[in-house]
Short mmCIF file of C-alpha atoms and ligand atoms in Angstrom, two decimals:
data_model
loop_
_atom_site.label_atom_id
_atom_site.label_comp_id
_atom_site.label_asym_id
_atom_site.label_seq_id
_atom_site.Cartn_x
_atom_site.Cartn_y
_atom_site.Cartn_z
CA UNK A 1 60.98 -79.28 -22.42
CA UNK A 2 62.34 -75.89 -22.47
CA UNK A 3 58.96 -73.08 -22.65
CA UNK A 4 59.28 -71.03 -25.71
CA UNK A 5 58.44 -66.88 -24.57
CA UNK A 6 55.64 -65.84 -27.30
CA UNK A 7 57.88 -63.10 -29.72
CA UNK A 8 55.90 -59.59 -30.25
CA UNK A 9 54.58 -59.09 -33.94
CA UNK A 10 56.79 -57.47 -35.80
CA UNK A 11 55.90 -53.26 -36.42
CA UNK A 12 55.63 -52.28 -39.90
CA UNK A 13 55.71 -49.15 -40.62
CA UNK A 14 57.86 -48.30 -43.75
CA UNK A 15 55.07 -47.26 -46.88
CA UNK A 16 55.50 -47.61 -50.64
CA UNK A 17 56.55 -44.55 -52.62
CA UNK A 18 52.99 -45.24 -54.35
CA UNK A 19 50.98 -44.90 -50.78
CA UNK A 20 52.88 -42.07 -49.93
CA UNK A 21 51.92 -39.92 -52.35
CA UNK A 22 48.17 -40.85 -52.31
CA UNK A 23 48.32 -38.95 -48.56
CA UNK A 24 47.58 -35.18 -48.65
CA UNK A 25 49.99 -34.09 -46.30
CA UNK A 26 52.40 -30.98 -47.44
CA UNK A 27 55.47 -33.47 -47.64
CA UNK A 28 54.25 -35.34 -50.45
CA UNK A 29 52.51 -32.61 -52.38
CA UNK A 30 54.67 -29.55 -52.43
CA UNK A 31 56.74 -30.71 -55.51
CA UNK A 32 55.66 -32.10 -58.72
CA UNK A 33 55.80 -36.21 -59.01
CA UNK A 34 59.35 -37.43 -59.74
CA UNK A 35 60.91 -34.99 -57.00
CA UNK A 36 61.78 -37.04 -53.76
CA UNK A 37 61.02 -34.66 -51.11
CA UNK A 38 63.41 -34.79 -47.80
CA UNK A 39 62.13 -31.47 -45.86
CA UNK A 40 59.80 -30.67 -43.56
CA UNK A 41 60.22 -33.29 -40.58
CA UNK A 42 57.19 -35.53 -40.96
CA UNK A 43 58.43 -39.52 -41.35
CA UNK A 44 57.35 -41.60 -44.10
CA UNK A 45 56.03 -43.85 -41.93
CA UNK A 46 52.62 -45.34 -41.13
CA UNK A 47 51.35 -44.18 -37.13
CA UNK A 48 51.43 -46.74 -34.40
CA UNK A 49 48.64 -48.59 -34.00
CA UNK A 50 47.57 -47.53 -30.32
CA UNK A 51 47.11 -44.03 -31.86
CA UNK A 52 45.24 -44.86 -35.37
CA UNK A 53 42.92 -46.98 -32.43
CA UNK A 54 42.69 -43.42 -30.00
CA UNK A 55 41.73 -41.63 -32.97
CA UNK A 56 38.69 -44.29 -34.00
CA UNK A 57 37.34 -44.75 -31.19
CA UNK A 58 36.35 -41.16 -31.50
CA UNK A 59 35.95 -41.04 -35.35
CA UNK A 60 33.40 -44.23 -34.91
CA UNK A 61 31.28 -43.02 -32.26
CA UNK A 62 31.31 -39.21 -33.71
CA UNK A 63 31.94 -38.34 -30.09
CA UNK A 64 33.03 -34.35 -30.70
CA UNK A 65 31.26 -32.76 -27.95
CA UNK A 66 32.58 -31.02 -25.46
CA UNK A 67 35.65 -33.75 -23.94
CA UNK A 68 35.87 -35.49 -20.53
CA UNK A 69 38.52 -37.99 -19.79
CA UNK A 70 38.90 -39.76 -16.32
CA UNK A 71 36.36 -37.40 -14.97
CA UNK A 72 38.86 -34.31 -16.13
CA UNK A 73 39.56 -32.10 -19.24
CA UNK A 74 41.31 -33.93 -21.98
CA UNK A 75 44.03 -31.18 -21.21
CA UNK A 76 44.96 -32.49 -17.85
CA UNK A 77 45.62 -36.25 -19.37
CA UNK A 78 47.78 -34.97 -21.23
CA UNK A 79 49.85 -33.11 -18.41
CA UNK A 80 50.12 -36.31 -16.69
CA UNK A 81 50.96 -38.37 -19.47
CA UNK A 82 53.76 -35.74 -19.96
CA UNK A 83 54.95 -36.00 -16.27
CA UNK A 84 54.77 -39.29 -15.69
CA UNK A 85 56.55 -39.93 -19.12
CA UNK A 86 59.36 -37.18 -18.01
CA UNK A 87 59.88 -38.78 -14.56
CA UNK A 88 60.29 -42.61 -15.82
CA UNK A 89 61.85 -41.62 -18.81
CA UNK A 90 64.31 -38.66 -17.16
CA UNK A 91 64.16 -38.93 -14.01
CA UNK A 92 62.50 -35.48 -13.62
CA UNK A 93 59.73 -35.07 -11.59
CA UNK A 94 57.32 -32.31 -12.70
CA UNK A 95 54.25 -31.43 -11.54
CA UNK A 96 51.22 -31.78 -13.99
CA UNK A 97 49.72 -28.39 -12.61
CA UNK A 98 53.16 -26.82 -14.20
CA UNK A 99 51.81 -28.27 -17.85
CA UNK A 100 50.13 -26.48 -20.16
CA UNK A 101 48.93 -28.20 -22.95
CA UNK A 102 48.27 -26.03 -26.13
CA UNK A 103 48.12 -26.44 -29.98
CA UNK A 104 51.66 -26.33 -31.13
CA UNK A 105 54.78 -25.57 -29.97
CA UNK A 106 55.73 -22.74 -32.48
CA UNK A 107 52.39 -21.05 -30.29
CA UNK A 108 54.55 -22.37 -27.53
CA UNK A 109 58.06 -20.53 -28.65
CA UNK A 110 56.23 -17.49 -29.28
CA UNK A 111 53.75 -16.89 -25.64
CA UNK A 112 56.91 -16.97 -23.68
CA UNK A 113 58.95 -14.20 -25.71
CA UNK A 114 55.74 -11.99 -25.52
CA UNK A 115 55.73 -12.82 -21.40
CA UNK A 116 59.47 -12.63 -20.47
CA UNK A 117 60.57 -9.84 -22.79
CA UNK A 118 59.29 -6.65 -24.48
CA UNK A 119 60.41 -4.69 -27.98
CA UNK A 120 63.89 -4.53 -28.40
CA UNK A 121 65.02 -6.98 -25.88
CA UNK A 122 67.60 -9.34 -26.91
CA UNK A 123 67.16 -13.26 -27.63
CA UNK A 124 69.79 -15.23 -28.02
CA UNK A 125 69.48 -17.66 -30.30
CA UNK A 126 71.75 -20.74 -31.53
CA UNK A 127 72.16 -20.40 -35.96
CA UNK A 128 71.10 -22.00 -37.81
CA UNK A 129 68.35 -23.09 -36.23
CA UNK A 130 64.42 -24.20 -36.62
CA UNK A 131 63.62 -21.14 -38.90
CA UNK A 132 59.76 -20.42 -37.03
CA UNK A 133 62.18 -19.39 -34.04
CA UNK A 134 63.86 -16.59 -35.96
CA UNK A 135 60.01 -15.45 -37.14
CA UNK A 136 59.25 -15.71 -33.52
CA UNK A 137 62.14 -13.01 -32.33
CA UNK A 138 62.01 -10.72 -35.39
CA UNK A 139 58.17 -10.13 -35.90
CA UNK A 140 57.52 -9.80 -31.73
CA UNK A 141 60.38 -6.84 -32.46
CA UNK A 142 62.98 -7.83 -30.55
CA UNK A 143 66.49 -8.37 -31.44
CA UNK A 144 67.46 -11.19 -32.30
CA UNK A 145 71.38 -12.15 -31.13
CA UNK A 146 73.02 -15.08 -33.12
CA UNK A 147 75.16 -17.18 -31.66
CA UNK A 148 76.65 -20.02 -33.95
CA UNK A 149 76.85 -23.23 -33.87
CA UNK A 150 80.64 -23.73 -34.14
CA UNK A 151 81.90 -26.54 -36.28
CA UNK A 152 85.26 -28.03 -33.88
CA UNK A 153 85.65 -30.83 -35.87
CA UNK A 154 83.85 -33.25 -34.94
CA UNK A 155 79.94 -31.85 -33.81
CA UNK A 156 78.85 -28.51 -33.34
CA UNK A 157 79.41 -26.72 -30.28
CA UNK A 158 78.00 -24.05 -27.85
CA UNK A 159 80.56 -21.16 -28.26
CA UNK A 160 80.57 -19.89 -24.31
CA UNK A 161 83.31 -16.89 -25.04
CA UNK A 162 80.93 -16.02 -28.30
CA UNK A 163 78.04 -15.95 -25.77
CA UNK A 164 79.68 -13.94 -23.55
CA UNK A 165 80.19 -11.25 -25.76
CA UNK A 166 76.92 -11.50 -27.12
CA UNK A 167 75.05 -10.78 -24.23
CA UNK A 168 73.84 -6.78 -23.29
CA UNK A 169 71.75 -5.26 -20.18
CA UNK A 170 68.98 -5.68 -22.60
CA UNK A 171 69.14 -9.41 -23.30
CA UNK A 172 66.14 -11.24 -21.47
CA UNK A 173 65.80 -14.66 -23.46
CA UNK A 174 68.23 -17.84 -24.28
CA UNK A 175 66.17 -20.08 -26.61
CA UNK A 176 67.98 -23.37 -26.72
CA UNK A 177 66.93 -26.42 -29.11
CA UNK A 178 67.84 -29.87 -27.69
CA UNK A 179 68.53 -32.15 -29.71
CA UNK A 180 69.41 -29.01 -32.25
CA UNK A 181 67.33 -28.59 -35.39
CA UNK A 182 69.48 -28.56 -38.08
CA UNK A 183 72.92 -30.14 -36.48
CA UNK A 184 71.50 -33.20 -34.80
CA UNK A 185 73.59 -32.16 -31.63
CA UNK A 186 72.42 -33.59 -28.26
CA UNK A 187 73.92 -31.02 -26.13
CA UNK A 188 76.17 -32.98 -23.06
CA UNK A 189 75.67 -32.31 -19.58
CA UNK A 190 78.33 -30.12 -19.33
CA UNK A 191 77.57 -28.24 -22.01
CA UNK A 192 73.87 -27.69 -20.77
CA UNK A 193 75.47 -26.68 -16.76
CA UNK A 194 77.78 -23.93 -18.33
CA UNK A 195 74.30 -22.58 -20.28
CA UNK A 196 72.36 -22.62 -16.65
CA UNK A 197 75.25 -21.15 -14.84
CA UNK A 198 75.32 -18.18 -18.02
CA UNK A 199 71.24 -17.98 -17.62
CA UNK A 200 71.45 -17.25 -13.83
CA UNK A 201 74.36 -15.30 -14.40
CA UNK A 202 72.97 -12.57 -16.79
CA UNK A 203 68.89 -13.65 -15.25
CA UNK A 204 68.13 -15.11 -18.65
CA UNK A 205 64.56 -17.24 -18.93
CA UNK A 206 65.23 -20.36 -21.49
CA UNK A 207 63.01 -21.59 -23.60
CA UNK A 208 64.10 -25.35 -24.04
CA UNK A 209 62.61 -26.65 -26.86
CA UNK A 210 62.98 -30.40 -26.42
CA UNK A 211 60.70 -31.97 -29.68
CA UNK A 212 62.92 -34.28 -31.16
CA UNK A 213 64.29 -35.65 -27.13
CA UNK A 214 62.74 -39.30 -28.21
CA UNK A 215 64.59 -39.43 -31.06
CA UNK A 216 68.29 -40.03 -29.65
CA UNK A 217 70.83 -42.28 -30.89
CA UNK A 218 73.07 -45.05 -28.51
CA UNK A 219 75.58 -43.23 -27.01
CA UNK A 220 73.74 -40.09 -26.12
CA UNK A 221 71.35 -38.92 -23.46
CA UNK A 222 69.11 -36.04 -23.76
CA UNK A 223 68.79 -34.02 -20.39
CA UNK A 224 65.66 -32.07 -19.70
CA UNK A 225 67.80 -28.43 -19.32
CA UNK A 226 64.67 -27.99 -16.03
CA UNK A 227 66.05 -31.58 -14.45
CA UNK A 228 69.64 -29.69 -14.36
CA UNK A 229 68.28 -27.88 -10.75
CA UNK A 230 65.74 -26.23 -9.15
CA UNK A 231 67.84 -22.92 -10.31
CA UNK A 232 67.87 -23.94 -13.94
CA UNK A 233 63.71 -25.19 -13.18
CA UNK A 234 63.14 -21.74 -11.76
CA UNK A 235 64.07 -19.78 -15.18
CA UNK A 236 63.17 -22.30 -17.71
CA UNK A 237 59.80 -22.79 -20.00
CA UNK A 238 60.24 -26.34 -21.46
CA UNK A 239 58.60 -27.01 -24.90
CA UNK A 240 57.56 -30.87 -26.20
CA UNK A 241 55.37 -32.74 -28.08
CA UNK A 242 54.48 -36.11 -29.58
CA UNK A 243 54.25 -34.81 -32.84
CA UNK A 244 58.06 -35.45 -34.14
CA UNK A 245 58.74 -38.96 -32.22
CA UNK A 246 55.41 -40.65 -33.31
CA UNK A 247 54.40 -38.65 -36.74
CA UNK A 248 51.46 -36.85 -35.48
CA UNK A 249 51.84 -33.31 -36.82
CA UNK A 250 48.73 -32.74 -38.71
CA UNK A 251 46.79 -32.95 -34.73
CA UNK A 252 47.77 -30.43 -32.94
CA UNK A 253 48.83 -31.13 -29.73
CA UNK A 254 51.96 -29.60 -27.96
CA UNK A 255 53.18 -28.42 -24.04
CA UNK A 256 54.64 -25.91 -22.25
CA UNK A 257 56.17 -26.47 -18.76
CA UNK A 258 56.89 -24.14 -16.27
CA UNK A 259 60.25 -24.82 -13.96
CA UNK A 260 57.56 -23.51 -11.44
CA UNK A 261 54.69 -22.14 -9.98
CA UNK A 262 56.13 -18.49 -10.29
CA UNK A 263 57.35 -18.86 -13.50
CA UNK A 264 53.57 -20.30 -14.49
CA UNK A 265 52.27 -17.40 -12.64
CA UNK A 266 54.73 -14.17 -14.05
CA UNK A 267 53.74 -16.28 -17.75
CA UNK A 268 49.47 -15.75 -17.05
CA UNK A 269 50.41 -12.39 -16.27
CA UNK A 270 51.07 -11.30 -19.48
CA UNK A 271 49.10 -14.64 -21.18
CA UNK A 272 46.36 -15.54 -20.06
CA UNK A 273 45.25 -19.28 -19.75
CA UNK A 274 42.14 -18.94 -22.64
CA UNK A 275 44.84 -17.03 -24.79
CA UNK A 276 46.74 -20.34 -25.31
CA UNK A 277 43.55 -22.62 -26.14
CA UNK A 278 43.82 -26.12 -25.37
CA UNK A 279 44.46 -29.15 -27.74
CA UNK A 280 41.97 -30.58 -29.99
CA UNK A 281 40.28 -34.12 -28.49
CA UNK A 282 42.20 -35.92 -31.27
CA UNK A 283 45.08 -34.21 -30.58
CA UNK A 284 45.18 -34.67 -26.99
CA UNK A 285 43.80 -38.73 -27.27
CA UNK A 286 46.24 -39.33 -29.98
CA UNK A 287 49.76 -38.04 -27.63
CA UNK A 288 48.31 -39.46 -24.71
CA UNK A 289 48.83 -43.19 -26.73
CA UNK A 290 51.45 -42.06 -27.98
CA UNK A 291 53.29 -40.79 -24.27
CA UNK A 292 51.78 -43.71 -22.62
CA UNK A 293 51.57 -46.91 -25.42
CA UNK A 294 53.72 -45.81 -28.01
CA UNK A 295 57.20 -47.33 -27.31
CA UNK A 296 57.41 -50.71 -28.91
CA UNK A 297 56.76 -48.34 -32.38
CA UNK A 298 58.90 -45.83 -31.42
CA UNK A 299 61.66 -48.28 -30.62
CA UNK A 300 60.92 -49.84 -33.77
CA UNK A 301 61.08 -46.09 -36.27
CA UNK A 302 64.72 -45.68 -34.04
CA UNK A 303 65.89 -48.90 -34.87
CA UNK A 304 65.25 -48.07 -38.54
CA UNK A 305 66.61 -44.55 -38.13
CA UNK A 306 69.80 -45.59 -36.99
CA UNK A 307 70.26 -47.72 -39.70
CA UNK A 308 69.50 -45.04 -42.09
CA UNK A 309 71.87 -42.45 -40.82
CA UNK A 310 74.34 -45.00 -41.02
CA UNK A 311 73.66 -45.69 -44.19
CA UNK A 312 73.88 -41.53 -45.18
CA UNK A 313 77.17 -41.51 -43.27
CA UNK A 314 78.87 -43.90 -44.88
CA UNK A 315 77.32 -43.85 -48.66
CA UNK A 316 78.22 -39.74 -48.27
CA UNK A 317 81.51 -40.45 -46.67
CA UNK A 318 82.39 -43.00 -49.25
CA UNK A 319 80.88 -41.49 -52.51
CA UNK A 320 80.49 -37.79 -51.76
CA UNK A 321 83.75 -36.51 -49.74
CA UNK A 322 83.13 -32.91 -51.01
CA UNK A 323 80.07 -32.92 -48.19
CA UNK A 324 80.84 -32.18 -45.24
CA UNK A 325 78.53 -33.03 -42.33
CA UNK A 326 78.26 -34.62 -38.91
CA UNK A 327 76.27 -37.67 -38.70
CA UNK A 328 73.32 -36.35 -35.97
CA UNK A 329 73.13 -37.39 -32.28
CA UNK A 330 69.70 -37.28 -32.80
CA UNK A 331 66.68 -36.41 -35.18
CA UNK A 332 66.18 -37.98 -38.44
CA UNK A 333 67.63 -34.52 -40.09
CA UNK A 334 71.47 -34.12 -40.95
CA UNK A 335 73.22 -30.97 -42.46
CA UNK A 336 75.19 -31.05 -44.97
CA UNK A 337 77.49 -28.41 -46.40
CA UNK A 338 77.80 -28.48 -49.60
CA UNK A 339 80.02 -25.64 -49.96
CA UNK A 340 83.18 -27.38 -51.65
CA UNK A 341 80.70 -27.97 -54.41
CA UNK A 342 81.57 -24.04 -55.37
CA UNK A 343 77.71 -24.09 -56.74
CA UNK A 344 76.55 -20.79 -57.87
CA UNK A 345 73.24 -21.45 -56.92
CA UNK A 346 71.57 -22.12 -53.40
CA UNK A 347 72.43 -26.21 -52.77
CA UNK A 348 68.58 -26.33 -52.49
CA UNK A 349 68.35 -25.27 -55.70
CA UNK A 350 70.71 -27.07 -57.56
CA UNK A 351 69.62 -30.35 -55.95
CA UNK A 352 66.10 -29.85 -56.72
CA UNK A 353 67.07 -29.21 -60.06
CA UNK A 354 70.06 -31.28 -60.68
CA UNK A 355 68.96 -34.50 -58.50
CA UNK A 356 65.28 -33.94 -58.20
CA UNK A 357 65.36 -33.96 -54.50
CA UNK A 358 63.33 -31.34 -51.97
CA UNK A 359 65.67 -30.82 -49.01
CA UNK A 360 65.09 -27.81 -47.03
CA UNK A 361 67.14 -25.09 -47.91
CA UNK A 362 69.94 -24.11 -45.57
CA UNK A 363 69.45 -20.40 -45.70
CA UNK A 364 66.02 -20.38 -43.99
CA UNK A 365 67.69 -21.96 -41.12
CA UNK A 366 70.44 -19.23 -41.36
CA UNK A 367 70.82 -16.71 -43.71
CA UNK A 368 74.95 -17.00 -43.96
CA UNK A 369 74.44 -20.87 -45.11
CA UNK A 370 72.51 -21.22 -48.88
CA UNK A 371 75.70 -23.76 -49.76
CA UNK A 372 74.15 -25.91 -46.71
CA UNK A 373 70.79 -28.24 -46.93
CA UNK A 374 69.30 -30.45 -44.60
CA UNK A 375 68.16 -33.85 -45.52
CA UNK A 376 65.46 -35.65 -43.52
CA UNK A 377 66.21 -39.09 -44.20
CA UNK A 378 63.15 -40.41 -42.10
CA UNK A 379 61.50 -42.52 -45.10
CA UNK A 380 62.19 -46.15 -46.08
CA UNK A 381 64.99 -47.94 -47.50
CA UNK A 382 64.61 -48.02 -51.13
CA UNK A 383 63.47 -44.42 -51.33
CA UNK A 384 66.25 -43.61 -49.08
CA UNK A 385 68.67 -45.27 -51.36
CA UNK A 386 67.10 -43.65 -54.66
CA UNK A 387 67.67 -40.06 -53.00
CA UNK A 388 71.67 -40.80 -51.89
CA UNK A 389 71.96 -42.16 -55.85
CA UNK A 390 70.62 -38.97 -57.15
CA UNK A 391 72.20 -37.09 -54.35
CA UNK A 392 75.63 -38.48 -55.13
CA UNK A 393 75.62 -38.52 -58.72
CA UNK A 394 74.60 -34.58 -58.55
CA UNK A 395 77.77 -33.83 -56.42
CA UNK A 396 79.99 -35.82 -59.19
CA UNK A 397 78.29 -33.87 -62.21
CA UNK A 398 79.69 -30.38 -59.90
CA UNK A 399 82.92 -32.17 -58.58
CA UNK A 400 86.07 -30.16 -59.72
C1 LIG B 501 62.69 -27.70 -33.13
C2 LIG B 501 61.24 -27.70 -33.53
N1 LIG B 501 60.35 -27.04 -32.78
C3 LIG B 501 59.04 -26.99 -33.11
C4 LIG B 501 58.57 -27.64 -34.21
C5 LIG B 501 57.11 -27.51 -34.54
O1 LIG B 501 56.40 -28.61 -34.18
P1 LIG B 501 54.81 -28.59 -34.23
O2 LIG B 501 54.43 -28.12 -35.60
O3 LIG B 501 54.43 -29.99 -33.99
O4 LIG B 501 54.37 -27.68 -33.18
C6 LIG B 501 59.46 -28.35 -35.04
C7 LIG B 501 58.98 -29.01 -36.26
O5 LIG B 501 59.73 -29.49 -37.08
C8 LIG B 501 60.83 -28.39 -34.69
O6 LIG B 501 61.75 -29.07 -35.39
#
């Protein structure tokens, strides 16, 4: 008699277009009922159940003093959740006093430009791009340099002869976003040693923000950019969270990590530690279920994922050739330009008119791109489906 292995439960997770917009989140209540909203990058999705049960077991003992966990700050279980979860998942080993946990990582983008540079300094930054990181460079007063994403074909690329010319005495910071918000690129090793090699060549601090690094496709491998060496460690602030991978936005938890201990140290020069508060309790319980208990979900949501950019790549290949896009390496987001539509409206606008559908509008992520929109397609199957019908049928009511 063969022994039969108990199976797992199966994870549900995808909610009814009904439950969804009974939540009060900003996703579901921004446009009036009948618009399909595909923006901001929250999932449709209900949380995994170790972090609903970290959340409780505060929530039913109305435990909201003053935290202790394991005889420490709440703040330091999270910085080893976040080490240990970097070393067996990357192979990089990082020191827990080198993470800072703090709110959120927009906080996070903005503390190191106000440490590492000063007034009109210049920041490199990748377009489009996460539009908080443009806010970041312009209202700190320094300049912001562009560098674009260049289309070759087949992804987007880093543009190393565009960088190069970029570059002045006066530049200080390289923020990099890996896997890239909007393009979905998950930038190669090669790619990311030719970006070190620049940094140390021009002394450039990076600011890797690294958010969506859970949420990669088979067949590419996000690399920490501060696992690349101790020389690319030494100049890099690295940003991450749990709130993309496992849905938790609305709690507030992020961190920084420093490359290293002088890094941490030239940072609290200009930042002090009680400048960058600490995570809420429910913030930092929730991530640390998340970091440490939250895989069989995760692996779950990518499973779907996949299967929903495949189905966006080939319903928009098939029934809407005028878009052109690159189906994402990673990130439940995909950019789509929509300029062959000839539309004299922003693409936002015309699909939130002409398809009743809220993407996010491509010019906030760069102004040269209101023909472009980006669709998070992080939601379940029949609402996915009912936003590619309208979506397609819009492009065929413009096609020429
Ligand atoms: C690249 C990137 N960085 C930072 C954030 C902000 O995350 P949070 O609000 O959880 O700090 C986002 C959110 O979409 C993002 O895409």
């Amino acid at each position: 008699m063969t022994a039969t292995m108990p199976q797992p439960e199966p994870i549900h997770f995808e909610l009814s277009e009904t439950a969804l917009r009974a939540r009060r989140n900003a996703k579901w209540n921004q446009y009036e009922p009948g618009v399909l909203p595909a923006f901001v990058a929250d999932m449709d999705f209900a949380v995994a159940a170790p972090i609903q049960l970290a959340i409780e077991k505060i929530v039913h003992a109305g435990d909201y003093g003053y935290p202790m966990r394991d005889g420490q700050k709440p703040d330091r279980s999270v910085s080893i959740a976040f080490s240990a979860r970097m070393k067996s998942r990357y192979g990089w080993e990082l020191s827990p006093d080198l993470v800072l946990p703090l709110a959120d990582l927009v906080q996070g983008t903005y503390a190191p430009i106000l440490a590492f540079s000063d007034p009109g300094d210049g920041i490199v930054l990748q377009v489009p791009n996460y539009p908080p990181f443009r806010d970041a460079i312009t209202t700190t007063e320094r300049r912001l340099l562009p560098l674009a994403m260049r289309d070759n074909g087949s992804r987007h690329v880093v543009d190393m002869d565009e960088l190069e010319k970029l570059v002045d005495a006066r530049t200080r910071i390289f923020i990099l976003c890996n896997p890239q918000n909007p393009t979905g690129r998950v930038f190669t090793r090669d790619e990311l040693t030719a970006l070190s090699h620049f940094a140390e060549a021009h002394d450039l601090i990076v600011i890797s923000d690294e958010i969506h690094s859970d949420l990669v496709y088979p067949g590419h491998e996000h690399i920490p950019f501060a696992s690349l060496s101790a020389e690319a460690a030494a100049r890099t602030i690295t940003l991450n969270s749990a709130t993309k991978s496992f849905n938790i936005p609305g709690l507030r938890c992020a961190v920084i990590a420093f490359g290293n201990a002088a890094l941490r140290e030239r940072f609290h020069k200009r930042i002090p530690l009680r400048l960058t508060g600490s995570a809420n309790v429910v913030g930092a319980d929730a991530t640390i279920a998340a970091w440490t208990e939250g895989q069989p979900w995760l692996d779950a949501v990518l499973a779907h994922l996949l299967k929903a950019r495949n189905r966006v790549t080939e319903v928009l290949s098939k029934e809407a050739p005028q878009i052109r896009f690159h189906a994402p390496e990673a990130t439940y987001l995909t950019w789509l330009d929509c300029s062959r539509l000839e539309l004299s409206a922003s693409a936002f606008q015309y699909f939130l008119n002409a398809a009743k559908i809220g993407f996010s509008a491509g010019e906030t992520f760069d102004p040269a791109c209101p023909q472009f929109v980006r669709f998070n397609f992080a939601t379940s199957m029949p609402i996915l489906d009912e936003m590619l019908d309208r979506f397609v049928t819009a492009t065929r009511r413009n096609a020429r």
